[in-house]
Coordinates of N, CA and C in Angstrom, one line a residue:
Chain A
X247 N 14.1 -4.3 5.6 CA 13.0 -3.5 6.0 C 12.2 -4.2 7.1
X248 N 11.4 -3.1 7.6 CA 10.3 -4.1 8.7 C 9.3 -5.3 8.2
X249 N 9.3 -5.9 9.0 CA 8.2 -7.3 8.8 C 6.6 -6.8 9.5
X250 N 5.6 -6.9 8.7 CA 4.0 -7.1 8.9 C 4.0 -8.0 8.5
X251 N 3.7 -9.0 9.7 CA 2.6 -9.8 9.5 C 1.1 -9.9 9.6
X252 N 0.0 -10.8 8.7 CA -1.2 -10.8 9.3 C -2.1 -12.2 9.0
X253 N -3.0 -12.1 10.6 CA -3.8 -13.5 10.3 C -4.9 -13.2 10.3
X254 N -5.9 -14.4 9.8 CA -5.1 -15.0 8.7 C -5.0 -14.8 7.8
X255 N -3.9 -15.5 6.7 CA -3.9 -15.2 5.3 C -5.2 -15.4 4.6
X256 N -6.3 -16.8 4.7 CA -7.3 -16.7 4.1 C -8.6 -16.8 4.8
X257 N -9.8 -16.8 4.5 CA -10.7 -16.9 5.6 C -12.2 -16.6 4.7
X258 N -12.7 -18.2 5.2 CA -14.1 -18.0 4.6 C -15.1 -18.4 5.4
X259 N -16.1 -17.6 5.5 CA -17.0 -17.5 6.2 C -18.4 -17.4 5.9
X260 N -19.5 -17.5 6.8 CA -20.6 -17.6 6.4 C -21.3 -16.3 6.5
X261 N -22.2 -15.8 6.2 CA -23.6 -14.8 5.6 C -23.6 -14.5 7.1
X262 N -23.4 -13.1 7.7 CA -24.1 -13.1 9.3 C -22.8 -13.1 10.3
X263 N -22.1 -13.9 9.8 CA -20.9 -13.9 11.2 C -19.9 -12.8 11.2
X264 N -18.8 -12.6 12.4 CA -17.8 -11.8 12.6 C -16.9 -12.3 12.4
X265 N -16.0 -12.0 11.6 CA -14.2 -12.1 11.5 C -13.3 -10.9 11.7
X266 N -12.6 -11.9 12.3 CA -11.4 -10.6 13.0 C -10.2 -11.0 12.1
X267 N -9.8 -10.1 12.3 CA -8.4 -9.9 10.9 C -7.4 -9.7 11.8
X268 N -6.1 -9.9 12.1 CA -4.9 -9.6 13.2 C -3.5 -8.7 11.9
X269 N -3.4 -7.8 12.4 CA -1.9 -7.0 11.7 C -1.0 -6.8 13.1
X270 N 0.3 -7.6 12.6 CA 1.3 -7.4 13.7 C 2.9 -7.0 12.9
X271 N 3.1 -6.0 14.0 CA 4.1 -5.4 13.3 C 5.2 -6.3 14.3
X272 N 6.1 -7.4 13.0 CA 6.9 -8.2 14.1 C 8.0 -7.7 14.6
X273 N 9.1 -7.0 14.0 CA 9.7 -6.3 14.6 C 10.5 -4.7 14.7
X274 N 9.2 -4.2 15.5 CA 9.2 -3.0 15.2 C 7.9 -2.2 15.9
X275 N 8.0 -1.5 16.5 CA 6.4 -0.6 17.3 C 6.1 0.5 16.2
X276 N 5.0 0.1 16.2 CA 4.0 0.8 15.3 C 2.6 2.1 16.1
X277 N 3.0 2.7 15.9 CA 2.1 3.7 17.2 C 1.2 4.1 15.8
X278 N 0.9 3.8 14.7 CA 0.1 4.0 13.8 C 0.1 2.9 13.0
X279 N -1.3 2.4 12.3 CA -1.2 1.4 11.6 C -2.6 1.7 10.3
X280 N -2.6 0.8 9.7 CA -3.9 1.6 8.5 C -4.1 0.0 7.9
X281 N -5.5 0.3 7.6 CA -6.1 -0.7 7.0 C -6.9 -0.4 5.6
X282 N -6.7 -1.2 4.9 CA -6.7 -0.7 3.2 C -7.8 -2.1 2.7
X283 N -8.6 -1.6 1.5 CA -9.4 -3.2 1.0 C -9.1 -2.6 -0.6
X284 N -8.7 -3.8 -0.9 CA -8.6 -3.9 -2.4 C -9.2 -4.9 -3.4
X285 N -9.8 -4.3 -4.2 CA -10.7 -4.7 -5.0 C -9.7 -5.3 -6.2
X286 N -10.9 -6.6 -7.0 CA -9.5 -7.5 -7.6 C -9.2 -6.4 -9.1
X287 N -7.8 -6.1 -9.0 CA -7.3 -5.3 -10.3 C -7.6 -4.4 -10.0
X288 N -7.9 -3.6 -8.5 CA -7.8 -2.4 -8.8 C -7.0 -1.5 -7.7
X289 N -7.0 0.1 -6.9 CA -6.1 0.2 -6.2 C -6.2 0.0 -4.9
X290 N -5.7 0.2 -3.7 CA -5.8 -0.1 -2.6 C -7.2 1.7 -2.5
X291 N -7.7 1.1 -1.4 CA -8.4 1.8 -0.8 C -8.7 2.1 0.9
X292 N -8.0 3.3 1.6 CA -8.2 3.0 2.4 C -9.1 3.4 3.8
X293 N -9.0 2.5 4.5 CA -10.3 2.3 5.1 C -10.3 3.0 6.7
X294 N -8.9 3.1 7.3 CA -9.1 3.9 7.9 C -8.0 3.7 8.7
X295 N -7.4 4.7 9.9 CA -6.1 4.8 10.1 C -6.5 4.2 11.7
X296 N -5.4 3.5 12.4 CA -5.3 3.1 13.8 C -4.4 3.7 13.9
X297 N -5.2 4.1 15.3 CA -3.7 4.7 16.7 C -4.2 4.0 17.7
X298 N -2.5 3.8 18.1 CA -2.4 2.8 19.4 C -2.8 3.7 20.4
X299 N -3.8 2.8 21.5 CA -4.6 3.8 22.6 C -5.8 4.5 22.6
X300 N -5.9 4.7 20.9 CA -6.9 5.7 20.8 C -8.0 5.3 19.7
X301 N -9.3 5.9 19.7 CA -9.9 5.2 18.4 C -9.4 5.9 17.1
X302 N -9.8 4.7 16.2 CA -9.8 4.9 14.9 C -10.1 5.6 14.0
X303 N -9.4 6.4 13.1 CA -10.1 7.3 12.2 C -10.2 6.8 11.1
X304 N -11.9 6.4 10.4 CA -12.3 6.1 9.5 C -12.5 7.2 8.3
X305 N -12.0 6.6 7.3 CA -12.6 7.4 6.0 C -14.0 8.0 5.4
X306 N -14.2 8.3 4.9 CA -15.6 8.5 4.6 C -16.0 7.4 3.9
X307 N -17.5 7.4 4.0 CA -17.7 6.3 3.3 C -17.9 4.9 4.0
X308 N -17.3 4.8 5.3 CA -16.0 3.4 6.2 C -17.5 3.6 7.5
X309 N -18.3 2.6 7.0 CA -19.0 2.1 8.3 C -18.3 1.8 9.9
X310 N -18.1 2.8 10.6 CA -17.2 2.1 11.9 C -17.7 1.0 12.4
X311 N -19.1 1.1 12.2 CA -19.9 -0.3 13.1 C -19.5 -1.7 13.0
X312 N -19.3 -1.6 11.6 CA -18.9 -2.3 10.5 C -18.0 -3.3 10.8
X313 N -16.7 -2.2 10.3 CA -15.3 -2.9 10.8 C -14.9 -1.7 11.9
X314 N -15.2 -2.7 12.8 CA -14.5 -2.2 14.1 C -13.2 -2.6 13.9
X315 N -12.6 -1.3 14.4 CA -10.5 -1.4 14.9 C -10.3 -1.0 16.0
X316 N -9.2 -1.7 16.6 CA -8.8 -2.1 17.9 C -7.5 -2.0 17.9
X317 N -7.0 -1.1 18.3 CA -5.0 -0.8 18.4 C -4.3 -0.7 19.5
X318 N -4.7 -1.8 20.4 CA -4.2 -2.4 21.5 C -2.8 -2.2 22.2
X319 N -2.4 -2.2 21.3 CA -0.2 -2.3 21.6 C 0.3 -1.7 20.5
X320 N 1.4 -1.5 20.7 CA 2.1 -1.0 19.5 C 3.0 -1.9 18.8
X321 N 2.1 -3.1 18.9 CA 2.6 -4.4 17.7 C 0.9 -5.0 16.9
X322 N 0.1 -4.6 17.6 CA -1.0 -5.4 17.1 C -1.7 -4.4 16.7
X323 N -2.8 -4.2 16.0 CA -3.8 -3.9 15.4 C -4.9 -5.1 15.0
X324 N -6.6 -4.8 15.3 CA -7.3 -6.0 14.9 C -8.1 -5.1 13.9
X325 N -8.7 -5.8 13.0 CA -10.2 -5.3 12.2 C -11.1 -6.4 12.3
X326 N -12.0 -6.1 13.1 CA -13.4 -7.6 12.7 C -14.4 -6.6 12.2
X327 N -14.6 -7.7 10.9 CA -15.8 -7.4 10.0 C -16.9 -8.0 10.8
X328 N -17.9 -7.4 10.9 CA -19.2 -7.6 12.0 C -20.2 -8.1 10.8
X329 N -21.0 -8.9 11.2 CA -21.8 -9.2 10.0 C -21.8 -9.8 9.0
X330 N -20.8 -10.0 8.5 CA -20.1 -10.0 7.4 C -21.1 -10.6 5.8
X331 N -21.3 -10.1 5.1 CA -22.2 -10.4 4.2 C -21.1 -10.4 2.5
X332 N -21.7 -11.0 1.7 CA -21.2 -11.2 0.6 C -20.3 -10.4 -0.1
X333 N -21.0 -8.8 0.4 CA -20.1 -7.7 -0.9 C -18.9 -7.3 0.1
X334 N -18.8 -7.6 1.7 CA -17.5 -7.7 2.3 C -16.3 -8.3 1.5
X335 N -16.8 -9.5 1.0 CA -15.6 -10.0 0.1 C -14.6 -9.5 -0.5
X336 N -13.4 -9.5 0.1 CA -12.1 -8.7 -0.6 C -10.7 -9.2 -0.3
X337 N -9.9 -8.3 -0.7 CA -8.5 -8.6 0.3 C -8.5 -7.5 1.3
X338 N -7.9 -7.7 2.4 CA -7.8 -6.9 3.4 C -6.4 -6.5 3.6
X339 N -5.1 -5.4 3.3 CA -3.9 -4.8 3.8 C -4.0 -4.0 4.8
X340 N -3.0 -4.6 5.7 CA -2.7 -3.5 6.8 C -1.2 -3.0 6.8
X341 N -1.2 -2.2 7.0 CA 0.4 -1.2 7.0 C 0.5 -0.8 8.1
X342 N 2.0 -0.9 8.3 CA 2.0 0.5 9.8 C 3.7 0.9 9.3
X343 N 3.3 2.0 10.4 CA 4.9 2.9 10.3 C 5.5 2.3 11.3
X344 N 7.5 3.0 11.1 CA 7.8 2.9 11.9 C 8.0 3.6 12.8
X345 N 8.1 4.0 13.9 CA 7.8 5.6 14.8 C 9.1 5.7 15.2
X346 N 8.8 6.9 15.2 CA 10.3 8.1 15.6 C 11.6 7.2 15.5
X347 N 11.3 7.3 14.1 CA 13.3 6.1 13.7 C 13.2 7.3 12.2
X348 N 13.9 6.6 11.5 CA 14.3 8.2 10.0 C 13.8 7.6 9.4
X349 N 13.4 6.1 9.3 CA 12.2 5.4 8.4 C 11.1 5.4 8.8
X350 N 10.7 7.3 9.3 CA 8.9 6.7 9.7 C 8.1 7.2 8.8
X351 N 8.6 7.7 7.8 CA 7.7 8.2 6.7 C 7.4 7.0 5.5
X352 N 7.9 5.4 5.6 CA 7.8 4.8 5.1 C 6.6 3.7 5.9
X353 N 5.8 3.3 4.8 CA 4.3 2.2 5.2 C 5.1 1.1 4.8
X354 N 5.1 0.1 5.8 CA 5.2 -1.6 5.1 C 3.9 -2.5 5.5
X355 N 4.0 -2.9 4.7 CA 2.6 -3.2 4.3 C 2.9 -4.8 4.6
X356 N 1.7 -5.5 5.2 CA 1.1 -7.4 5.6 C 1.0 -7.6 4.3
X357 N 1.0 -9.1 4.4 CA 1.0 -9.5 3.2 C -0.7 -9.5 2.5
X358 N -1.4 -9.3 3.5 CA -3.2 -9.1 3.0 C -3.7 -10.6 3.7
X359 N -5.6 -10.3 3.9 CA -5.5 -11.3 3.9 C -6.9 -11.7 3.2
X360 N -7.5 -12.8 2.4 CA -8.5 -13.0 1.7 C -9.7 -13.2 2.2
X361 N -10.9 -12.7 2.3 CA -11.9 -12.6 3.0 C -13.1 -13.3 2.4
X362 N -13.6 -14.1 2.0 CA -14.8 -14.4 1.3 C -15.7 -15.0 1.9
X363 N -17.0 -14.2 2.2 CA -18.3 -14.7 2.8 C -19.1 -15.6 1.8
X364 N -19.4 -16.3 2.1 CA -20.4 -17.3 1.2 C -22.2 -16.6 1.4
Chain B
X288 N -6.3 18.5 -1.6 CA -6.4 16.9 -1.9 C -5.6 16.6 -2.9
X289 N -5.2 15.5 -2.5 CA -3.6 14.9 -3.2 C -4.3 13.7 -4.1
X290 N -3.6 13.3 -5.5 CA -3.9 12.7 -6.2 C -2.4 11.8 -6.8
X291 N -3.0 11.2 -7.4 CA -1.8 9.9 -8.6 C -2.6 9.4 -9.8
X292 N -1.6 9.4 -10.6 CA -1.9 9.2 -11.6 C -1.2 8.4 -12.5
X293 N -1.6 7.3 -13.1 CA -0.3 6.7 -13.7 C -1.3 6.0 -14.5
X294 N -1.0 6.3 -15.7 CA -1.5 7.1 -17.3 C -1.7 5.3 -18.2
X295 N -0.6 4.0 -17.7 CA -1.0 3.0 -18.1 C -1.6 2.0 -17.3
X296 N -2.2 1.1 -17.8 CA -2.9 0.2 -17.0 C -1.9 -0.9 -17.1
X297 N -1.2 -1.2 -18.0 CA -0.4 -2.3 -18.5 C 1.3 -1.5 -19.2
X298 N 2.3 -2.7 -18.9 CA 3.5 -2.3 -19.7 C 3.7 -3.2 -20.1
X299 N 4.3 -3.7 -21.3 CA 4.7 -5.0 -21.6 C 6.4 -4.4 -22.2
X300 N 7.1 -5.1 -22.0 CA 8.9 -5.1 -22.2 C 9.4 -6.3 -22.3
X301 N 10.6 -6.6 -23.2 CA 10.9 -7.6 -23.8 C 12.3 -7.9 -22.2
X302 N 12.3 -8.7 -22.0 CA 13.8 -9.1 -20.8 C 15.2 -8.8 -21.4
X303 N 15.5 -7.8 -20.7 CA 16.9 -7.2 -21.0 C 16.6 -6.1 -21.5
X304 N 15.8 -5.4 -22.0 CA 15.3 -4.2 -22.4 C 15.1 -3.2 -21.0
X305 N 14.9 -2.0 -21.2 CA 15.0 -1.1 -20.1 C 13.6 -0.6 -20.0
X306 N 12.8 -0.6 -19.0 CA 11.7 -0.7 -18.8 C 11.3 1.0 -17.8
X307 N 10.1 1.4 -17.7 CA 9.5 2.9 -17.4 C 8.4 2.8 -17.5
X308 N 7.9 2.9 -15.5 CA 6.6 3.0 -15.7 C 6.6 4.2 -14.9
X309 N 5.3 5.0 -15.6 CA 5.0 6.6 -15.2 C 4.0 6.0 -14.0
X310 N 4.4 7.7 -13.6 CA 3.5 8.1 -12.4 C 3.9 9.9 -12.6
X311 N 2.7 10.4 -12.2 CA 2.6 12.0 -12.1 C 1.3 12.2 -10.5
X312 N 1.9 13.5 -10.0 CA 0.8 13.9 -8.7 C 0.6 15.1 -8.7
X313 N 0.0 15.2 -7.8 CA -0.7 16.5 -7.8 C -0.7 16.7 -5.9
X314 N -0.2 17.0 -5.6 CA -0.4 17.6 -3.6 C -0.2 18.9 -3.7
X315 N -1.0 19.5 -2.4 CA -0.3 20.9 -1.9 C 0.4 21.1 -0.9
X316 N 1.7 21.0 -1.4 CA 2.6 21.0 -0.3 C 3.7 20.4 -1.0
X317 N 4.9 20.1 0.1 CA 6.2 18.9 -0.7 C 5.3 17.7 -0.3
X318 N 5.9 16.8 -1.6 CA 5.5 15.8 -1.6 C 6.2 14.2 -1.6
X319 N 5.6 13.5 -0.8 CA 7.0 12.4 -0.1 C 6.2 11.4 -1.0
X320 N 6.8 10.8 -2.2 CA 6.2 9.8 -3.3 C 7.4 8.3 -2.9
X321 N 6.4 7.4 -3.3 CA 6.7 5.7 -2.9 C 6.5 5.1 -4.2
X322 N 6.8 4.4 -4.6 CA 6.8 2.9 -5.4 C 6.9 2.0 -4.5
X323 N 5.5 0.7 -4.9 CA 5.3 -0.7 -4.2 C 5.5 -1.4 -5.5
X324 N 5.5 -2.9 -5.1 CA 5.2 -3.7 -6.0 C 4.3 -4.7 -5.4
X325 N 3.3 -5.1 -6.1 CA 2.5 -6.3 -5.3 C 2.6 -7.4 -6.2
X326 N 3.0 -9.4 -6.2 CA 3.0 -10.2 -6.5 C 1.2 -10.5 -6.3
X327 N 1.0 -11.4 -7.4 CA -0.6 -12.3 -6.9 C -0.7 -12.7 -5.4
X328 N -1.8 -12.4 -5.3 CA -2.3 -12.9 -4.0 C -1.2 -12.4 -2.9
X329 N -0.5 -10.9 -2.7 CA 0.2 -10.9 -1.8 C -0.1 -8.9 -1.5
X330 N 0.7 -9.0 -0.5 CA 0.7 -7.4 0.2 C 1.8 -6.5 -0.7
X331 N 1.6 -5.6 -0.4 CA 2.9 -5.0 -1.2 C 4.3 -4.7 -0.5
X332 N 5.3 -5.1 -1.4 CA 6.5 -4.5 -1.2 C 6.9 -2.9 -1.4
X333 N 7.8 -2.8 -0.3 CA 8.6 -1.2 -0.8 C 9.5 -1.5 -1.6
X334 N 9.7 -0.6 -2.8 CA 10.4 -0.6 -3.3 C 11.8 0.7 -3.5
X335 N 11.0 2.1 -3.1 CA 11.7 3.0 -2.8 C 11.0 4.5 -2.9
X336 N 11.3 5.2 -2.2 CA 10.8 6.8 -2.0 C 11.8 7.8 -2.1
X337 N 11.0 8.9 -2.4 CA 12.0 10.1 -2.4 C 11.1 11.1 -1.4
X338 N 11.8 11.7 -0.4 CA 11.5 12.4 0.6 C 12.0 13.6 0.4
X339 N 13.5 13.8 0.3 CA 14.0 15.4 0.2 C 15.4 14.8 -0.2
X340 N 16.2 15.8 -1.3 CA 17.5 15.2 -1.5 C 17.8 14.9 -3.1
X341 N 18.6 13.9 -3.5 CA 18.8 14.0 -4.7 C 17.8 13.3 -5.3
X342 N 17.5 13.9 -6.7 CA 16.3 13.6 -7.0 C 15.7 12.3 -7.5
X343 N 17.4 11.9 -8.2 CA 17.2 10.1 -8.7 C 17.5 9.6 -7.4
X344 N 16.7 8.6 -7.3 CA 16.4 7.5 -5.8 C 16.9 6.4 -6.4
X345 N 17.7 5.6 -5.9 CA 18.0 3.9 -5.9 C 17.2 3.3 -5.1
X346 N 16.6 2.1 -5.7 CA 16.1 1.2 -4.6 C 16.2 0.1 -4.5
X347 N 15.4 -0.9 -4.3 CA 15.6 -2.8 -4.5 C 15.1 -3.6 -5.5
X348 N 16.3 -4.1 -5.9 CA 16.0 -5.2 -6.8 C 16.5 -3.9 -8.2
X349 N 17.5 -3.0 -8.1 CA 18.0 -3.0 -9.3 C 16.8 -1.4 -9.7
X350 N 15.6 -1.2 -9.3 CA 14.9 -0.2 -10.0 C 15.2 1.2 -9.3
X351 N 15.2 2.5 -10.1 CA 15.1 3.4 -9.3 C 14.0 4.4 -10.4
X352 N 14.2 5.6 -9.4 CA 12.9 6.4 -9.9 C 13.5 8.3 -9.9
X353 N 12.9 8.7 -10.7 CA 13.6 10.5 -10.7 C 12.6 10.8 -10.3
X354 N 12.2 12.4 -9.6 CA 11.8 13.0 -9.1 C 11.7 14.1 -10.0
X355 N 10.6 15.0 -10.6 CA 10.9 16.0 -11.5 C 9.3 17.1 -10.9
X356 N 9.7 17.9 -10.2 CA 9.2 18.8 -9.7 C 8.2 19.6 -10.8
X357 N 9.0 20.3 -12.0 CA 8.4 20.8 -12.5 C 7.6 20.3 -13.3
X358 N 7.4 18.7 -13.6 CA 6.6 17.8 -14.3 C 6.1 17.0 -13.6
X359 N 6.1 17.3 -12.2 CA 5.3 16.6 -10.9 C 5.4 15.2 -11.4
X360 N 6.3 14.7 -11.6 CA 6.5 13.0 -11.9 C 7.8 12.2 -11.0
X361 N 7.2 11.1 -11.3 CA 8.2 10.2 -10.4 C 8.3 8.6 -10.8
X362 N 8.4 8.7 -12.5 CA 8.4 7.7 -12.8 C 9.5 6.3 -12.8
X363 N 9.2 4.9 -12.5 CA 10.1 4.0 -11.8 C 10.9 3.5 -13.3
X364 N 11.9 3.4 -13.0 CA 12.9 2.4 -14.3 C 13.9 1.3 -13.8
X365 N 14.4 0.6 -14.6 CA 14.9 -0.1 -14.6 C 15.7 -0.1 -16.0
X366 N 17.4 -0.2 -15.9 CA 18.1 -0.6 -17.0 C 17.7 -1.8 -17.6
X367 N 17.8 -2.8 -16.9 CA 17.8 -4.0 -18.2 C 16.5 -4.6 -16.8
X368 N 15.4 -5.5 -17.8 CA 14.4 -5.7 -17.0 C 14.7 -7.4 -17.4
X369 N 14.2 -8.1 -16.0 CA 13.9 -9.1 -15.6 C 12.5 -10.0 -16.2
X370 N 12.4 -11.2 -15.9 CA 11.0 -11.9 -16.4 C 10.7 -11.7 -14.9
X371 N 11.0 -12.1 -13.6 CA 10.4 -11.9 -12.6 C 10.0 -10.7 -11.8
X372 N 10.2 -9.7 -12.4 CA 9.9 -8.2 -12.7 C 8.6 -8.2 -12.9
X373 N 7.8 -9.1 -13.2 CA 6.7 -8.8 -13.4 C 5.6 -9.0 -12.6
X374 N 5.0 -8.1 -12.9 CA 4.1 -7.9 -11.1 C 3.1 -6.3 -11.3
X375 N 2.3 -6.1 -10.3 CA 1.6 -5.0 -10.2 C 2.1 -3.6 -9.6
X376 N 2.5 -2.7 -9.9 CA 3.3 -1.7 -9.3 C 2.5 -0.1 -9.2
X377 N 2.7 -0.1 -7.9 CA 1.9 1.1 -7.6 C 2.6 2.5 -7.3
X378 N 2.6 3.7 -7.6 CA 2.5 4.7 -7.0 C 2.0 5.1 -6.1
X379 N 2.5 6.0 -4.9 CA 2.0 6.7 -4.1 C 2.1 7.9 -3.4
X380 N 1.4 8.8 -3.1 CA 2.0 10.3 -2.5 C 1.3 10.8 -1.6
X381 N 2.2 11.0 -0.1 CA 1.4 12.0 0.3 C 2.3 13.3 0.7
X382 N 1.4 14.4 1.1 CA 2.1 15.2 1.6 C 2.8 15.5 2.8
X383 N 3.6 16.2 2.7 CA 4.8 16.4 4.4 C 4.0 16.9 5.3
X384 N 3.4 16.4 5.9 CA 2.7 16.5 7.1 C 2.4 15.4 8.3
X385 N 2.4 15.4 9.1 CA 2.6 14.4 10.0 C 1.0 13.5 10.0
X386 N 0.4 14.2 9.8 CA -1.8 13.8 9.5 C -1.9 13.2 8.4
X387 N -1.0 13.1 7.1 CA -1.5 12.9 5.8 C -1.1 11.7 5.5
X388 N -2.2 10.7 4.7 CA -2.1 9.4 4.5 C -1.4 9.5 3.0
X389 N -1.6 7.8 3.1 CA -0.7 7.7 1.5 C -2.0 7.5 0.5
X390 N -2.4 8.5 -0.5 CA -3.2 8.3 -1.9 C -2.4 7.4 -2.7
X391 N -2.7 6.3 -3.2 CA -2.4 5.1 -4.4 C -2.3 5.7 -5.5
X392 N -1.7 5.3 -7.0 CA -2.3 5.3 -8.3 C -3.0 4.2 -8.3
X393 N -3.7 4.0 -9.5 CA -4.5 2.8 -9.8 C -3.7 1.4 -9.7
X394 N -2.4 1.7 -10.4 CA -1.3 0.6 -10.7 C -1.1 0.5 -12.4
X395 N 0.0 -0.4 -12.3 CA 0.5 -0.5 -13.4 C 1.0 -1.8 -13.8
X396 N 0.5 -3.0 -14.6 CA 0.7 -4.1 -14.6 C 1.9 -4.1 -15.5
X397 N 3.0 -4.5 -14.9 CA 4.2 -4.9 -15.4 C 4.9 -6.2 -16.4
X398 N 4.4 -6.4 -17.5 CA 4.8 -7.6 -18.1 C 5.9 -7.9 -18.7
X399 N 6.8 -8.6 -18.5 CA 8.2 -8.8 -19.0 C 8.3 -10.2 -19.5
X400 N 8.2 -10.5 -21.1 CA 9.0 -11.2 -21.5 C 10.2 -12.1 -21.8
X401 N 10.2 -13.3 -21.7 CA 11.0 -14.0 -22.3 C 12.1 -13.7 -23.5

């Protein structure tokens, strides 16, 4: 299957600052990618879809200000959490397809990565 | 609006026993359904989908899943279950559309015994 990777795996931070989150599809172009937060024990939730070139379509609910996304290439995707304050605290998944191959209707999903503001 | 549903929070199965975890949905439209598996502290694995075609799906690591239309379900099995089988397993569905994302179930914690 395809490989997602994403950095970093963990990441703690203080009350006020910005973290950027990286999802890279290693091998394989991804002209769509999605970012998901999950809450501990419960389902993925997600937060809002990247297209490469274009902006992001956020869910409802999904502060764009917030977490700004950035779909640069059709290997990278960024999310920086702006601000970042306490109840940000989560895991962060990103997924992407694979485009126009017979496996594009399948998401493979990064391994997540841990976010905890102090 | 497309939904999942999967009815336990928890399975527990003794190793070597044959194991079933439900999932049921609800879309308007055909619907292209996934099984993941997530380990602690990790992203999720694919483990297999049914798109169009026969309705029992094989996938990795030994599990597959049926497809039943008229009981809108797509629940995952396995013949004889593993101890490292155990893990958090999700459902997913969306509809055939090129715009439509993937809706989750809640999950289903997989415990397999010794």
């Amino acid at each position: 299957g395809a490989v997602v990777s994403q950095h970093p795996s963990r990441v703690i931070c203080k009350s006020g600052t910005s973290v950027k989150i990286e999802c890279r599809s290693l091998d394989f172009q991804a002209t769509t990618m999605f970012w998901y937060r999950q809450f501990p024990k419960k389902s993925l939730m997600l937060m809002a879809t990247s297209n490469e070139g274009s902006k992001a379509t956020y869910e409802q609910g999904v502060e764009k200000d917030k977490f700004l996304i950035n779909h640069a290439s059709l290997t990278l995707s960024t999310l920086t959490v702006t601000s970042a304050h306490p109840e940000d605290s989560s895991f962060y998944i990103c997924s992407a397809r694979l485009a126009g191959t017979s496996d594009q209707e399948t998401q493979y999903f990064g391994p997540g990565t841990r976010l905890l503001v102090l | 609006a497309q939904s999942v549903a999967q009815p336990e929070d928890q399975v527990n199965v003794a190793e070597g026993n044959p194991l079933t975890v439900k999932c049921t949905y609800s879309v308007s439209g055909n619907p292209y359904l996934f099984w993941y598996v997530q380990y602690p502290n990790r992203g999720l694995q694919f483990l297999l989908k049914y798109i169009t075609g026969d309705n029992l799906v094989k996938g990795s690591y030994g599990f597959e899943a049926e497809f039943n239309k008229s009981q809108t379900s797509f629940h995952l099995k396995k013949p004889s279950a593993l101890v490292s089988d155990s893990a958090l397993y999700f459902c997913a569905v969306r509809v055939n559309s090129g715009y439509s994302t993937l809706t989750f179930g809640k999950g289903t914690m997989l415990l397999v015994s010794p």
